[in-house]
JSON list of C-alpha atoms in Angstrom, two decimals:
[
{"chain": "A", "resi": 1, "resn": "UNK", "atom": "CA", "xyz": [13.23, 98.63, -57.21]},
{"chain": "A", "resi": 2, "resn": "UNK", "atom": "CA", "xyz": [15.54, 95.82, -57.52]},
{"chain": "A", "resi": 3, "resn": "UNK", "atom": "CA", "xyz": [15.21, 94.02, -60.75]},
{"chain": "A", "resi": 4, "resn": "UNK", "atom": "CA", "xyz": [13.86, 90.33, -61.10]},
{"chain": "A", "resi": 5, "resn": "UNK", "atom": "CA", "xyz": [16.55, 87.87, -61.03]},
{"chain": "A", "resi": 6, "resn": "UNK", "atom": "CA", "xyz": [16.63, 85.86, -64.12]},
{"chain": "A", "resi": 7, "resn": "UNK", "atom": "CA", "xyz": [16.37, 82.28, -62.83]},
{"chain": "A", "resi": 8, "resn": "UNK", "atom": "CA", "xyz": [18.11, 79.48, -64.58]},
{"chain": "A", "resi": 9, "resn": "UNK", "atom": "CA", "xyz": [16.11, 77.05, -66.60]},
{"chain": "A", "resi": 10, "resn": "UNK", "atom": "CA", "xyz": [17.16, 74.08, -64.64]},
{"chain": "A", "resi": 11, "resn": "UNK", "atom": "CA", "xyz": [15.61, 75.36, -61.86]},
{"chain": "A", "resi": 12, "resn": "UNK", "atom": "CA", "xyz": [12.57, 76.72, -63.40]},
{"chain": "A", "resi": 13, "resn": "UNK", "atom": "CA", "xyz": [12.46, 73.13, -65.15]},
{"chain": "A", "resi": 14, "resn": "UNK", "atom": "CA", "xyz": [13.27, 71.19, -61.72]},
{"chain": "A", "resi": 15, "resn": "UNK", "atom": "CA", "xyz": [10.61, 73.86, -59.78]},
{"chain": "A", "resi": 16, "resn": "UNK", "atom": "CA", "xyz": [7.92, 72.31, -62.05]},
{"chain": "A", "resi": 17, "resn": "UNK", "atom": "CA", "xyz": [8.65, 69.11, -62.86]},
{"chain": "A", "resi": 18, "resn": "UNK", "atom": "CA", "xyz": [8.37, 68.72, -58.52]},
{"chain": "A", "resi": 19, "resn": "UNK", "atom": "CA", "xyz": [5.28, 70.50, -58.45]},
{"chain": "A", "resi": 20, "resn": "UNK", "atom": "CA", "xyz": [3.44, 68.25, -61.22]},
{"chain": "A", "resi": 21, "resn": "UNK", "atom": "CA", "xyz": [5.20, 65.19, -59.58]},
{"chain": "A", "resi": 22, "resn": "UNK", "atom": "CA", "xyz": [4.18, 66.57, -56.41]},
{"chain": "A", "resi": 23, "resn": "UNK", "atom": "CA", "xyz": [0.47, 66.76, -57.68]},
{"chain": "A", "resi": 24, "resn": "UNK", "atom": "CA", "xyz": [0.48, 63.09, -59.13]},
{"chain": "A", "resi": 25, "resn": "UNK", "atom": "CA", "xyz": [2.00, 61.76, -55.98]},
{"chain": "A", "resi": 26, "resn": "UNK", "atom": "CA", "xyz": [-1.16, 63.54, -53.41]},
{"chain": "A", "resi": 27, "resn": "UNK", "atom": "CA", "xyz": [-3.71, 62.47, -56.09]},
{"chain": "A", "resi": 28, "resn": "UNK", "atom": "CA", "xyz": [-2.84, 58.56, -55.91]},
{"chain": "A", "resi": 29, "resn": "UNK", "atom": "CA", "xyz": [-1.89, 57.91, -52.60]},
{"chain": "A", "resi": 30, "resn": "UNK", "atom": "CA", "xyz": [-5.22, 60.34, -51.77]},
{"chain": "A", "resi": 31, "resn": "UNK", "atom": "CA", "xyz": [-7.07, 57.24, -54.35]},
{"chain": "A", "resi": 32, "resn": "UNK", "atom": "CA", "xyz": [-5.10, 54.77, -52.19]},
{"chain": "A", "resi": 33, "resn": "UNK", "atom": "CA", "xyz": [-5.29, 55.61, -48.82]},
{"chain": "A", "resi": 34, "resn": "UNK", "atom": "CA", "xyz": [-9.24, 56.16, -49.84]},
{"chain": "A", "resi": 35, "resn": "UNK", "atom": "CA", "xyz": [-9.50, 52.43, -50.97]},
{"chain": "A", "resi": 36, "resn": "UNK", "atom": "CA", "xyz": [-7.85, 51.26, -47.70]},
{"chain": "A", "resi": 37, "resn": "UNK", "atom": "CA", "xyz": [-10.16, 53.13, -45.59]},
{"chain": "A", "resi": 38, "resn": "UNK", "atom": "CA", "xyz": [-13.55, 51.59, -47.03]},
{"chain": "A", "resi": 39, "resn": "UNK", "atom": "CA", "xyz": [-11.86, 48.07, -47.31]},
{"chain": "A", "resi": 40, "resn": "UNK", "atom": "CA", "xyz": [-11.41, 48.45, -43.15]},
{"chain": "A", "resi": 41, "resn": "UNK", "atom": "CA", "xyz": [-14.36, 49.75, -42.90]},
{"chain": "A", "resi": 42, "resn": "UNK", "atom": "CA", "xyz": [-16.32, 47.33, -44.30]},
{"chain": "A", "resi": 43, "resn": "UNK", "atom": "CA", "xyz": [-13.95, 44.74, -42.22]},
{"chain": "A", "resi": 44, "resn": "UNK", "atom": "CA", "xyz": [-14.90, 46.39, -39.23]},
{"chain": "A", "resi": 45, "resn": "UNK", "atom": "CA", "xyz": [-18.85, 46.53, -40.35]},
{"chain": "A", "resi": 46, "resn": "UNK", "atom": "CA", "xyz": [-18.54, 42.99, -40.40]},
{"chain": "A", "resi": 47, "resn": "UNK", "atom": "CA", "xyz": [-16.58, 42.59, -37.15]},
{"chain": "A", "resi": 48, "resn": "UNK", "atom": "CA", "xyz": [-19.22, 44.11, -35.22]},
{"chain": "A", "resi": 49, "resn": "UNK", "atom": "CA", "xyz": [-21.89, 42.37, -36.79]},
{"chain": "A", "resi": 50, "resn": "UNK", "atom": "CA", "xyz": [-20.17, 38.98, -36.12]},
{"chain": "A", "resi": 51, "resn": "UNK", "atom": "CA", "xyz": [-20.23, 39.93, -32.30]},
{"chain": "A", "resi": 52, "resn": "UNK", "atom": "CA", "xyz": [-23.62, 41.48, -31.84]},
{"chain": "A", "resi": 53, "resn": "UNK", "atom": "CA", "xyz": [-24.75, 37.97, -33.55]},
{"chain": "A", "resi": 54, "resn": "UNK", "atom": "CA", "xyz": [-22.56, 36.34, -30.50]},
{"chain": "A", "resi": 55, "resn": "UNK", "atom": "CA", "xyz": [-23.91, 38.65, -27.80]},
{"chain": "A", "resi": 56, "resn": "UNK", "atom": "CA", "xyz": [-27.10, 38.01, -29.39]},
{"chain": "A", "resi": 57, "resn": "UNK", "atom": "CA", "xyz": [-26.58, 34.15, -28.83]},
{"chain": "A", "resi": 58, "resn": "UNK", "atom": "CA", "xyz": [-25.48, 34.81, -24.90]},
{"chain": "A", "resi": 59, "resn": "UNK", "atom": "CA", "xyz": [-28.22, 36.69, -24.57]},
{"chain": "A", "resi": 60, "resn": "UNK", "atom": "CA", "xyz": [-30.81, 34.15, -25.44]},
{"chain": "A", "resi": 61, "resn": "UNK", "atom": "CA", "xyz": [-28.72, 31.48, -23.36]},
{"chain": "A", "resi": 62, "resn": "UNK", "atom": "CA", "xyz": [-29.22, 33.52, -20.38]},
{"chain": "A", "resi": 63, "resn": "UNK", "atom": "CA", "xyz": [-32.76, 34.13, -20.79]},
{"chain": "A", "resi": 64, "resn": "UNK", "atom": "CA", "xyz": [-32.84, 30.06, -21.02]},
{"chain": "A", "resi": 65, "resn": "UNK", "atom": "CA", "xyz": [-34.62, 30.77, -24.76]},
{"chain": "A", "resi": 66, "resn": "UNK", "atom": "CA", "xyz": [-33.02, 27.66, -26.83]},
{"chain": "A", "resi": 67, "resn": "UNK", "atom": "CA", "xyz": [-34.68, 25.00, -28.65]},
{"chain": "A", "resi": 68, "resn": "UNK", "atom": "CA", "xyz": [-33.77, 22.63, -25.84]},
{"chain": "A", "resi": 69, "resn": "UNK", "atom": "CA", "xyz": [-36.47, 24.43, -23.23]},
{"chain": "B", "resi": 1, "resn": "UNK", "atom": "CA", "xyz": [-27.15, 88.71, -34.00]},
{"chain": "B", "resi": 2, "resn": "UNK", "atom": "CA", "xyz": [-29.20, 90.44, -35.93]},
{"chain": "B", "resi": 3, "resn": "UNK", "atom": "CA", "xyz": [-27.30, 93.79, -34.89]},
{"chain": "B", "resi": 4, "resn": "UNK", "atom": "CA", "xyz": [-24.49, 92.42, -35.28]},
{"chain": "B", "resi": 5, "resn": "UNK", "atom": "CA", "xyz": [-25.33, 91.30, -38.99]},
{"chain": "B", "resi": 6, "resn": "UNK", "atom": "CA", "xyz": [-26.42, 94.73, -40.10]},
{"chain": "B", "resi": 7, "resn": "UNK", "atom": "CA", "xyz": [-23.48, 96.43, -38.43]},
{"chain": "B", "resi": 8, "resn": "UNK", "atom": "CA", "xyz": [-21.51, 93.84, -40.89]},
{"chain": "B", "resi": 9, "resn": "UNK", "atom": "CA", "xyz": [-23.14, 94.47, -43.82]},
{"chain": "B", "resi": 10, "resn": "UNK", "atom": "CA", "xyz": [-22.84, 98.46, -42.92]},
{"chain": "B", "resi": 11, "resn": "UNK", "atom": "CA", "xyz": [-19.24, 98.41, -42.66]},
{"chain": "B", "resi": 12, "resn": "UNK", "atom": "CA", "xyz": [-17.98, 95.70, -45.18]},
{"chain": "B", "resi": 13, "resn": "UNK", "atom": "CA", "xyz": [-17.72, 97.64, -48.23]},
{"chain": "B", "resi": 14, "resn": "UNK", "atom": "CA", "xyz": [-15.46, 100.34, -46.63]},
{"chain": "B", "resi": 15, "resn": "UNK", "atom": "CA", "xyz": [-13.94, 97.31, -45.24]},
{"chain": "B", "resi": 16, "resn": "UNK", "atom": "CA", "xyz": [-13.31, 95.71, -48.66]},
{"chain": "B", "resi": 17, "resn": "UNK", "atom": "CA", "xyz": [-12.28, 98.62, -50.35]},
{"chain": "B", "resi": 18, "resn": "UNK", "atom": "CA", "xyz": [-9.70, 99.57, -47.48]},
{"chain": "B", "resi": 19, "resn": "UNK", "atom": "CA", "xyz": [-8.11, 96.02, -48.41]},
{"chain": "B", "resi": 20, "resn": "UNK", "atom": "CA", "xyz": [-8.16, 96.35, -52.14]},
{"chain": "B", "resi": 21, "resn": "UNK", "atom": "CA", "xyz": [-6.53, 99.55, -51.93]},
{"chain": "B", "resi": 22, "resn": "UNK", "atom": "CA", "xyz": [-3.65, 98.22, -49.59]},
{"chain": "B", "resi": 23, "resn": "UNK", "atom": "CA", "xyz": [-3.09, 95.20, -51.64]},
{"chain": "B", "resi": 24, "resn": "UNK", "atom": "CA", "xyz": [-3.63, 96.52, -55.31]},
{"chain": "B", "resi": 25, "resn": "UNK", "atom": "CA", "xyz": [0.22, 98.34, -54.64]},
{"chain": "B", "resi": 26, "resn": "UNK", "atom": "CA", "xyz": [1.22, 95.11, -53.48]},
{"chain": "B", "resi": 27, "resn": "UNK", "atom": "CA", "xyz": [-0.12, 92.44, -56.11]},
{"chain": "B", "resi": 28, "resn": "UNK", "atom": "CA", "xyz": [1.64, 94.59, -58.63]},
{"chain": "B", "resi": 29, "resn": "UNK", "atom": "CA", "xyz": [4.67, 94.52, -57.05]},
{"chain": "B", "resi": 30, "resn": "UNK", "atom": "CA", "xyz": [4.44, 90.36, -56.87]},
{"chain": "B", "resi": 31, "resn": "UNK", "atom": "CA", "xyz": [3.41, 90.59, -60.80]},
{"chain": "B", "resi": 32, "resn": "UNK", "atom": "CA", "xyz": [6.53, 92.70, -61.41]},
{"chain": "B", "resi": 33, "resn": "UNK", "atom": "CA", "xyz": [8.82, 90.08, -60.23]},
{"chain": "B", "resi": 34, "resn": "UNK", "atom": "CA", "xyz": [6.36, 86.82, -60.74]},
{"chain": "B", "resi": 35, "resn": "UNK", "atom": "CA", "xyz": [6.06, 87.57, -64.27]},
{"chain": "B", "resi": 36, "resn": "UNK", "atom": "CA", "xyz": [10.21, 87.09, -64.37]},
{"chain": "B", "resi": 37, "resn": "UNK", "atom": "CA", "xyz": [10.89, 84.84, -61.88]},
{"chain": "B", "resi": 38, "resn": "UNK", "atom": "CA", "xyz": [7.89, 82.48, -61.66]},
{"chain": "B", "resi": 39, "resn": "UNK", "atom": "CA", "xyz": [7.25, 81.62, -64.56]},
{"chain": "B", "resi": 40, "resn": "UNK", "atom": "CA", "xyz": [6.91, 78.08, -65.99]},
{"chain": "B", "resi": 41, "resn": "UNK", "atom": "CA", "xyz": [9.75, 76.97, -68.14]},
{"chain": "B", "resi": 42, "resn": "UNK", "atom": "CA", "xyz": [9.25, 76.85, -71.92]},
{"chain": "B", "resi": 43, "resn": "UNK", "atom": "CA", "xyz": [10.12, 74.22, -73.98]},
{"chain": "B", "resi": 44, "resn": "UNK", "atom": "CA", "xyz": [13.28, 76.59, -75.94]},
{"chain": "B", "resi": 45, "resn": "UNK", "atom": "CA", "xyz": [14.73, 76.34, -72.49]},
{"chain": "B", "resi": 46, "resn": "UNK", "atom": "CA", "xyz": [15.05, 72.93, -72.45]},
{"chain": "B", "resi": 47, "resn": "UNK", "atom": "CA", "xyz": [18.86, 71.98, -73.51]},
{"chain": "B", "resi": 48, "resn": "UNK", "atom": "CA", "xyz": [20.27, 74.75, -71.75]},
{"chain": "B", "resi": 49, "resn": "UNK", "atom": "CA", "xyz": [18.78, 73.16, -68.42]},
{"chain": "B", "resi": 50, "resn": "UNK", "atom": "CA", "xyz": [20.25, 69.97, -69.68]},
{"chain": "B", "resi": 51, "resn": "UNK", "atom": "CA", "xyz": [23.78, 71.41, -70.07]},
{"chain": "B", "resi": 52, "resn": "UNK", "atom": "CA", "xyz": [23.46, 72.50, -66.56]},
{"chain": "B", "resi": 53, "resn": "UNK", "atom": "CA", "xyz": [22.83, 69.64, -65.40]},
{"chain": "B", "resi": 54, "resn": "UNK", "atom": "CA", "xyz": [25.53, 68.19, -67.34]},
{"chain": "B", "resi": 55, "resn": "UNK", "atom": "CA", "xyz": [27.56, 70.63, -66.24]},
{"chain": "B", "resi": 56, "resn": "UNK", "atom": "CA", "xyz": [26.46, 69.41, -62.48]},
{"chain": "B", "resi": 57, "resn": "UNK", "atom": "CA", "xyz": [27.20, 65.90, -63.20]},
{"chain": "B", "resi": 58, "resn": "UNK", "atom": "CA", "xyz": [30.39, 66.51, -64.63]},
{"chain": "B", "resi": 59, "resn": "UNK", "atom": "CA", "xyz": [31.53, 68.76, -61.70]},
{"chain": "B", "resi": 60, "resn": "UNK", "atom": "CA", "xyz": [30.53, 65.90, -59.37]},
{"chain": "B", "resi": 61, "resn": "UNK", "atom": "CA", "xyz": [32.99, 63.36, -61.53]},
{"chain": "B", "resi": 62, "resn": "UNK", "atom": "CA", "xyz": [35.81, 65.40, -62.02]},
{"chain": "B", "resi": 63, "resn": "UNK", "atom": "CA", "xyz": [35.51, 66.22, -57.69]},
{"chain": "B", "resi": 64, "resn": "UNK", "atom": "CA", "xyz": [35.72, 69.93, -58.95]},
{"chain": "B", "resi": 65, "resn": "UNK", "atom": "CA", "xyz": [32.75, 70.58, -56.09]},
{"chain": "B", "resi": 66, "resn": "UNK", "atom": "CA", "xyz": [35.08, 70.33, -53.90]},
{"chain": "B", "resi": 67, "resn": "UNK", "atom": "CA", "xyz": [36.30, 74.16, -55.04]},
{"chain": "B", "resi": 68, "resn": "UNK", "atom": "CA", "xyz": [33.25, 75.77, -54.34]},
{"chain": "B", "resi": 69, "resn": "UNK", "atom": "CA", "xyz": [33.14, 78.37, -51.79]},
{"chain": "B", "resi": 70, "resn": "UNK", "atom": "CA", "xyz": [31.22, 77.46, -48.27]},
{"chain": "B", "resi": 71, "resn": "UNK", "atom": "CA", "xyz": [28.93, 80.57, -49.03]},
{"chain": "B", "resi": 72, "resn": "UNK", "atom": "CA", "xyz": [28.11, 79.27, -52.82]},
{"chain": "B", "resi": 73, "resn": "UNK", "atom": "CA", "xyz": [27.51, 75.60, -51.49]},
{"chain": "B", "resi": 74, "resn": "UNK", "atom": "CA", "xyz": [25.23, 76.82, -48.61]},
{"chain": "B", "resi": 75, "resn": "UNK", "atom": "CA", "xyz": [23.12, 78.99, -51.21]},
{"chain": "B", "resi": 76, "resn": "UNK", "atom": "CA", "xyz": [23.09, 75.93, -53.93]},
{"chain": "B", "resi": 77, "resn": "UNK", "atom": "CA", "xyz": [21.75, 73.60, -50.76]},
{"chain": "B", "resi": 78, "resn": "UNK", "atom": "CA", "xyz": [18.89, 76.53, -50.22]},
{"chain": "B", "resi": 79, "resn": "UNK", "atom": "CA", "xyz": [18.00, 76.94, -53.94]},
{"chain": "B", "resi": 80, "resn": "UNK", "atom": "CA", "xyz": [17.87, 73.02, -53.90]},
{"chain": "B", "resi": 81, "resn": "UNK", "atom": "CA", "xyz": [15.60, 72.75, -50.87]},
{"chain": "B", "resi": 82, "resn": "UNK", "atom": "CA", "xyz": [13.44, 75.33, -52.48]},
{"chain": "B", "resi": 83, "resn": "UNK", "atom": "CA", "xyz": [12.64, 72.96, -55.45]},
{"chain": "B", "resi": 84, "resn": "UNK", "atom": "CA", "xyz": [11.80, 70.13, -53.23]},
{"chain": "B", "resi": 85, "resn": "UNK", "atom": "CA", "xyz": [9.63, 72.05, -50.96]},
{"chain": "B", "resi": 86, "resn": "UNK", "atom": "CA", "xyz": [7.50, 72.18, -54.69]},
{"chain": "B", "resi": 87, "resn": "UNK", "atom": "CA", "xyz": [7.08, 68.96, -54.22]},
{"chain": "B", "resi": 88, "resn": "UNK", "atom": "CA", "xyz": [5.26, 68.73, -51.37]},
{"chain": "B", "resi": 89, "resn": "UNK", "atom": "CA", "xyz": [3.03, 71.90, -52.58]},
{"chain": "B", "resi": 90, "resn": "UNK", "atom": "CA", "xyz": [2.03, 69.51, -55.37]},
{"chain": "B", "resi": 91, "resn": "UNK", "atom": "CA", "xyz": [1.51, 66.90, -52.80]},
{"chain": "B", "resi": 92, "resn": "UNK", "atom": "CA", "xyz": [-1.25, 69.24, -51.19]},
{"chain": "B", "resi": 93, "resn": "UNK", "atom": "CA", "xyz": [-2.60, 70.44, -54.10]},
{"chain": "B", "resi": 94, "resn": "UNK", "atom": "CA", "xyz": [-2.96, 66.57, -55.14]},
{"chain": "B", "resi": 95, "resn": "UNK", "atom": "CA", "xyz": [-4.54, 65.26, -51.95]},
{"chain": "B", "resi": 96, "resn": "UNK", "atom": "CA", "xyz": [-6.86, 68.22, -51.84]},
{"chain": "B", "resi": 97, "resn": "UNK", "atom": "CA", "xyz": [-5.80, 69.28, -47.70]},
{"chain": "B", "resi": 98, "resn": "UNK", "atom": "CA", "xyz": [-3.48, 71.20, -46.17]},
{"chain": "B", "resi": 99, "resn": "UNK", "atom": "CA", "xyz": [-2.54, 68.49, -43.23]},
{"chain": "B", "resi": 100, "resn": "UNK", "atom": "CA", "xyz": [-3.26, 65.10, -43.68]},
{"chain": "B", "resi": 101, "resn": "UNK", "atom": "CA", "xyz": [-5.55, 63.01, -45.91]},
{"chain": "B", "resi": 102, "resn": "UNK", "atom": "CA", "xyz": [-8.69, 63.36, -45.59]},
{"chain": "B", "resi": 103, "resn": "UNK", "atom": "CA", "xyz": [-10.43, 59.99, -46.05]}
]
């Protein structure tokens, strides 16, 4: 069998050093891109709420149900 | 289903042992070299990986790069896109997915 290559430390060191920076990197944006989605979310709760209210209000106005009868 | 469940669970452990014994040759081949090759830096190592890259810096000044064979700069670009492509093995292991992040 061939023998194993003996790999230079700066390359070991660089190898890891990526992969840990690598690992950091994932995690926050992960905790980012997490935050971002509930933030629309909830902006887009609200959003939809704001027009059913408004479709809500048409719907009344068609039916000729306003205080003014 | 059902037959198909039984006729599972009747073959799986010839199944499983058919894989362990063509891997078992295999893993120990991986150890062999892992063990050498793949394993994390220790902390002795690190001023001779800071003379290297001295030594890097200092070929970069002096424009002594420029001497390197096509063959030895086309094998330093590999070994360099090697390390990088750690980086974005970190990167999955970090956002916990292969593609994409899962939010």
């Amino acid at each position: 069998m061939v023998l194993p290559v003996q790999v230079s430390p700066l390359i070991k060191l660089g190898r890891y050093s990526a992969l840990v920076r690598g690992m950091v990197y994932g995690a926050k944006r992960y905790s980012y891109l997490k935050h971002q989605a509930e933030v629309e979310r909830r902006g887009a709760e609200k959003e939809k709420k704001r027009l059913d209210e408004l479709k809500r209000i048409e719907k009344d106005l068609a039916e000729g149900d306003t205080i003014l009868k | 289903m059902a037959k198909f469940v039984r006729n599972f669970a009747e073959k799986a452990p010839a199944l499983v042992s058919a894989a362990v014994t063509y891997s078992k040759p295999r893993l120990a081949t991986f150890w062999y070299y892992a063990k050498v090759e793949l394993v994390p830096p220790t902390p002795a190592e690190l001023p001779a990986a800071i003379q290297s890259a001295k030594k890097i810096i200092q070929s970069g000044k002096t424009g002594s790069f420029k001497q390197l064979t096509v063959k030895e700069a086309m094998l330093n670009g590999l070994v360099t896109t090697e390390v990088w492509m750690w980086f974005y093995i970190g990167e999955i292991i970090g956002k916990r997915g292969i593609i994409g992040y899962d939010v």
